[in-house]
């Protein structure tokens, strides 16, 4: 079970292309195990499993890995074919160059282009033609997929120094902090990710059998389940775990377990655009949403499972996280919210 959730914004943004092409988006949601009623809640979130399944449903129903948002179709199998071409590359730099050469075979082009300036590498979106992408979902997805695919291929996270976007700061921009873990810049000339050039020489350590297994769930899982194992955020989440029946470890203990000083850890979390308190709050929120999906669990029992001694305190915290009470949220998941 993944203990991460995905904002309702991304669910709705992912459906834009399907909706404009006349597909029944409510049915697409139900096919992914998501109640359309849940999206009536302003701050609703879905599980990463549900979001991953939704992405596969959209791709398969539209036969388009651009989800109906691109200037052309990218038929299902395009990403897998590109992965088959890059798996034999010796380094990450070779991966990005070969993937770009593959992408430019199709017109109009939808690609990520690698450029290098000094000790900084930039992976930049190159999209020709008109987009049906009002919420920037396709462009954001390209950044996320190519960053996380590269990290997976070399077996280590490509640490980003900056993420920039060629559009104004959107309403959902706060979610970017937990996606990219780096400084953000809007109204830029390009939509791109910047990182140290040392990662370009990192060898590709995956083989064809690993790629075959990887492709069973990707690129959907790349979008829904970020690999946080080597970020401080992810390592802290792992140390806290999922059992909140006993008190959470304090910050000093966490720092000692990570072999760093509290001051250094605070600085690193600031660089990842988060804090220890926020990590704890979001972990509790995500676990509460997961448990609410298990209809047999009483809400007061869930309160204790996520570390609240008083149900009333849990209700207040959950309403702050999602805008509604735990009971209303559960009704949304059941499909019982009134119009």
CSV table of N, CA and C in Angstrom, one decimal, residues 61-123:
chain,number,residue,atom,x,y,z
A,61,UNK,N,-8.1,4.1,-23.3
A,61,UNK,CA,-9.3,4.5,-23.9
A,61,UNK,C,-9.1,5.4,-25.1
A,62,UNK,N,-8.2,6.3,-25.0
A,62,UNK,CA,-7.9,7.3,-26.0
A,62,UNK,C,-6.9,6.8,-27.0
A,63,UNK,N,-6.2,5.7,-26.7
A,63,UNK,CA,-5.0,5.2,-27.4
A,63,UNK,C,-4.0,6.3,-27.7
A,64,UNK,N,-3.7,7.1,-26.6
A,64,UNK,CA,-2.9,8.3,-26.7
A,64,UNK,C,-2.2,8.6,-25.4
A,65,UNK,N,-0.9,8.4,-25.4
A,65,UNK,CA,-0.1,8.7,-24.2
A,65,UNK,C,0.0,10.2,-23.9
A,66,UNK,N,-0.4,11.0,-24.9
A,66,UNK,CA,-0.5,12.5,-24.6
A,66,UNK,C,-1.9,12.8,-24.0
A,67,UNK,N,-2.8,11.9,-23.8
A,67,UNK,CA,-4.1,12.0,-23.2
A,67,UNK,C,-5.0,13.0,-23.9
A,68,UNK,N,-4.8,13.1,-25.2
A,68,UNK,CA,-5.7,14.0,-25.9
A,68,UNK,C,-5.3,15.5,-25.8
A,69,UNK,N,-4.2,15.8,-25.2
A,69,UNK,CA,-3.8,17.2,-25.0
A,69,UNK,C,-2.7,17.7,-25.9
A,70,UNK,N,-2.1,16.7,-26.6
A,70,UNK,CA,-0.9,17.1,-27.5
A,70,UNK,C,-1.4,17.6,-28.9
A,71,UNK,N,-0.4,18.0,-29.7
A,71,UNK,CA,-0.7,18.5,-31.0
A,71,UNK,C,-0.9,17.3,-32.0
A,72,UNK,N,-0.6,16.1,-31.5
A,72,UNK,CA,-0.8,14.8,-32.2
A,72,UNK,C,-1.0,13.7,-31.2
A,73,UNK,N,-1.4,12.5,-31.7
A,73,UNK,CA,-1.5,11.3,-30.9
A,73,UNK,C,-0.1,10.8,-30.7
A,74,UNK,N,0.1,10.2,-29.5
A,74,UNK,CA,1.2,9.3,-29.2
A,74,UNK,C,0.6,8.0,-28.8
A,75,UNK,N,0.5,7.1,-29.8
A,75,UNK,CA,-0.2,5.9,-29.5
A,75,UNK,C,0.4,5.1,-28.4
A,76,UNK,N,-0.5,4.3,-27.7
A,76,UNK,CA,0.0,3.5,-26.6
A,76,UNK,C,1.1,2.5,-27.1
A,77,UNK,N,2.2,2.6,-26.4
A,77,UNK,CA,3.4,1.8,-26.8
A,77,UNK,C,4.6,2.7,-27.2
A,78,UNK,N,4.3,4.0,-27.4
A,78,UNK,CA,5.4,4.9,-27.8
A,78,UNK,C,6.4,5.0,-26.7
A,79,UNK,N,6.0,5.2,-25.5
A,79,UNK,CA,7.0,5.3,-24.4
A,79,UNK,C,7.8,4.0,-24.2
A,80,UNK,N,7.1,2.9,-24.3
A,80,UNK,CA,7.8,1.6,-24.2
A,80,UNK,C,8.8,1.4,-25.3
A,81,UNK,N,8.5,1.8,-26.5
A,81,UNK,CA,9.5,1.7,-27.6
A,81,UNK,C,10.7,2.6,-27.4
A,82,UNK,N,10.4,3.8,-26.9
A,82,UNK,CA,11.6,4.7,-26.6
A,82,UNK,C,12.4,4.1,-25.5
A,83,UNK,N,11.8,3.5,-24.5
A,83,UNK,CA,12.6,2.9,-23.4
A,83,UNK,C,13.5,1.7,-23.9
A,84,UNK,N,12.9,1.0,-24.9
A,84,UNK,CA,13.7,-0.1,-25.5
A,84,UNK,C,14.9,0.4,-26.2
A,85,UNK,N,14.8,1.6,-26.7
A,85,UNK,CA,16.0,2.2,-27.4
A,85,UNK,C,17.0,2.8,-26.5
A,86,UNK,N,16.6,3.2,-25.3
A,86,UNK,CA,17.6,3.9,-24.5
A,86,UNK,C,18.2,3.0,-23.4
A,87,UNK,N,17.7,1.8,-23.3
A,87,UNK,CA,18.2,0.9,-22.2
A,87,UNK,C,19.6,0.5,-22.4
A,88,UNK,N,20.1,0.5,-23.7
A,88,UNK,CA,21.5,0.1,-24.0
A,88,UNK,C,22.4,1.3,-23.9
A,89,UNK,N,22.0,2.4,-23.6
A,89,UNK,CA,22.8,3.6,-23.5
A,89,UNK,C,23.8,3.5,-22.4
A,90,UNK,N,25.1,3.9,-22.5
A,90,UNK,CA,26.0,3.8,-21.4
A,90,UNK,C,25.8,4.8,-20.3
A,91,UNK,N,25.4,6.0,-20.6
A,91,UNK,CA,25.2,7.0,-19.5
A,91,UNK,C,23.9,7.7,-19.6
A,92,UNK,N,23.6,8.5,-18.6
A,92,UNK,CA,22.4,9.3,-18.6
A,92,UNK,C,22.4,10.3,-19.7
A,93,UNK,N,23.5,10.9,-20.0
A,93,UNK,CA,23.6,11.9,-21.1
A,93,UNK,C,23.2,11.2,-22.4
A,94,UNK,N,23.7,10.0,-22.7
A,94,UNK,CA,23.4,9.3,-23.9
A,94,UNK,C,21.9,9.0,-23.9
A,95,UNK,N,21.3,8.7,-22.8
A,95,UNK,CA,19.9,8.4,-22.7
A,95,UNK,C,19.1,9.6,-23.2
A,96,UNK,N,19.4,10.7,-22.7
A,96,UNK,CA,18.6,11.9,-23.0
A,96,UNK,C,18.8,12.3,-24.5
A,97,UNK,N,20.0,12.1,-25.0
A,97,UNK,CA,20.2,12.5,-26.4
A,97,UNK,C,19.5,11.5,-27.3
A,98,UNK,N,19.5,10.2,-27.0
A,98,UNK,CA,18.9,9.2,-27.9
A,98,UNK,C,17.3,9.4,-27.8
A,99,UNK,N,16.8,9.7,-26.6
A,99,UNK,CA,15.4,9.9,-26.5
A,99,UNK,C,14.9,11.1,-27.3
A,100,UNK,N,15.7,12.1,-27.3
A,100,UNK,CA,15.4,13.3,-28.1
A,100,UNK,C,15.4,13.0,-29.6
A,101,UNK,N,16.4,12.2,-30.1
A,101,UNK,CA,16.5,11.8,-31.5
A,101,UNK,C,15.2,11.0,-31.8
A,102,UNK,N,14.8,10.1,-30.9
A,102,UNK,CA,13.6,9.3,-31.2
A,102,UNK,C,12.4,10.2,-31.3
A,103,UNK,N,12.2,11.2,-30.4
A,103,UNK,CA,11.0,12.0,-30.3
A,103,UNK,C,10.9,12.9,-31.5
A,104,UNK,N,12.1,13.4,-32.1
A,104,UNK,CA,12.0,14.3,-33.2
A,104,UNK,C,11.7,13.6,-34.5
A,105,UNK,N,11.6,12.2,-34.5
A,105,UNK,CA,11.1,11.5,-35.7
A,105,UNK,C,9.7,11.8,-36.0
A,106,UNK,N,8.9,12.2,-35.0
A,106,UNK,CA,7.5,12.4,-35.1
A,106,UNK,C,7.2,13.9,-35.3
A,107,UNK,N,6.2,14.2,-36.1
A,107,UNK,CA,5.9,15.6,-36.4
A,107,UNK,C,4.4,15.8,-36.2
A,108,UNK,N,4.0,16.9,-35.4
A,108,UNK,CA,4.9,17.8,-34.7
A,108,UNK,C,5.6,17.2,-33.5
A,109,UNK,N,6.7,17.7,-33.1
A,109,UNK,CA,7.6,17.1,-32.1
A,109,UNK,C,7.1,17.4,-30.7
A,110,UNK,N,7.2,16.4,-29.9
A,110,UNK,CA,6.9,16.5,-28.4
A,110,UNK,C,8.1,15.8,-27.8
A,111,UNK,N,9.0,16.6,-27.2
A,111,UNK,CA,10.3,16.1,-26.7
A,111,UNK,C,10.8,16.8,-25.5
A,112,UNK,N,11.9,16.2,-25.0
A,112,UNK,CA,12.7,16.9,-23.9
A,112,UNK,C,14.1,17.0,-24.5
A,113,UNK,N,14.6,18.2,-24.5
A,113,UNK,CA,15.9,18.4,-25.1
A,113,UNK,C,17.0,18.8,-24.0
A,114,UNK,N,18.1,18.1,-24.1
A,114,UNK,CA,19.2,18.4,-23.1
A,114,UNK,C,20.1,19.4,-23.6
A,115,UNK,N,20.4,20.4,-22.8
A,115,UNK,CA,21.5,21.4,-23.1
A,115,UNK,C,22.4,21.5,-21.9
A,116,UNK,N,23.6,22.0,-22.1
A,116,UNK,CA,24.6,22.1,-21.0
A,116,UNK,C,25.2,23.5,-21.1
A,117,UNK,N,25.3,24.1,-19.9
A,117,UNK,CA,25.9,25.4,-19.8
A,117,UNK,C,26.8,25.4,-18.5
A,118,UNK,N,28.1,25.3,-18.7
A,118,UNK,CA,29.0,25.2,-17.6
A,118,UNK,C,28.8,23.9,-16.8
A,119,UNK,N,28.6,24.0,-15.5
A,119,UNK,CA,28.4,22.8,-14.7
A,119,UNK,C,26.9,22.5,-14.5
A,120,UNK,N,26.0,23.2,-15.3
A,120,UNK,CA,24.6,22.9,-15.2
A,120,UNK,C,24.0,22.4,-16.4
A,121,UNK,N,23.2,21.3,-16.3
A,121,UNK,CA,22.5,20.7,-17.4
A,121,UNK,C,21.0,21.1,-17.3
A,122,UNK,N,20.4,21.3,-18.4
A,122,UNK,CA,19.0,21.7,-18.5
A,122,UNK,C,18.2,20.7,-19.4
A,123,UNK,N,17.1,20.2,-18.9
A,123,UNK,CA,16.2,19.3,-19.6
A,123,UNK,C,15.0,20.1,-19.9
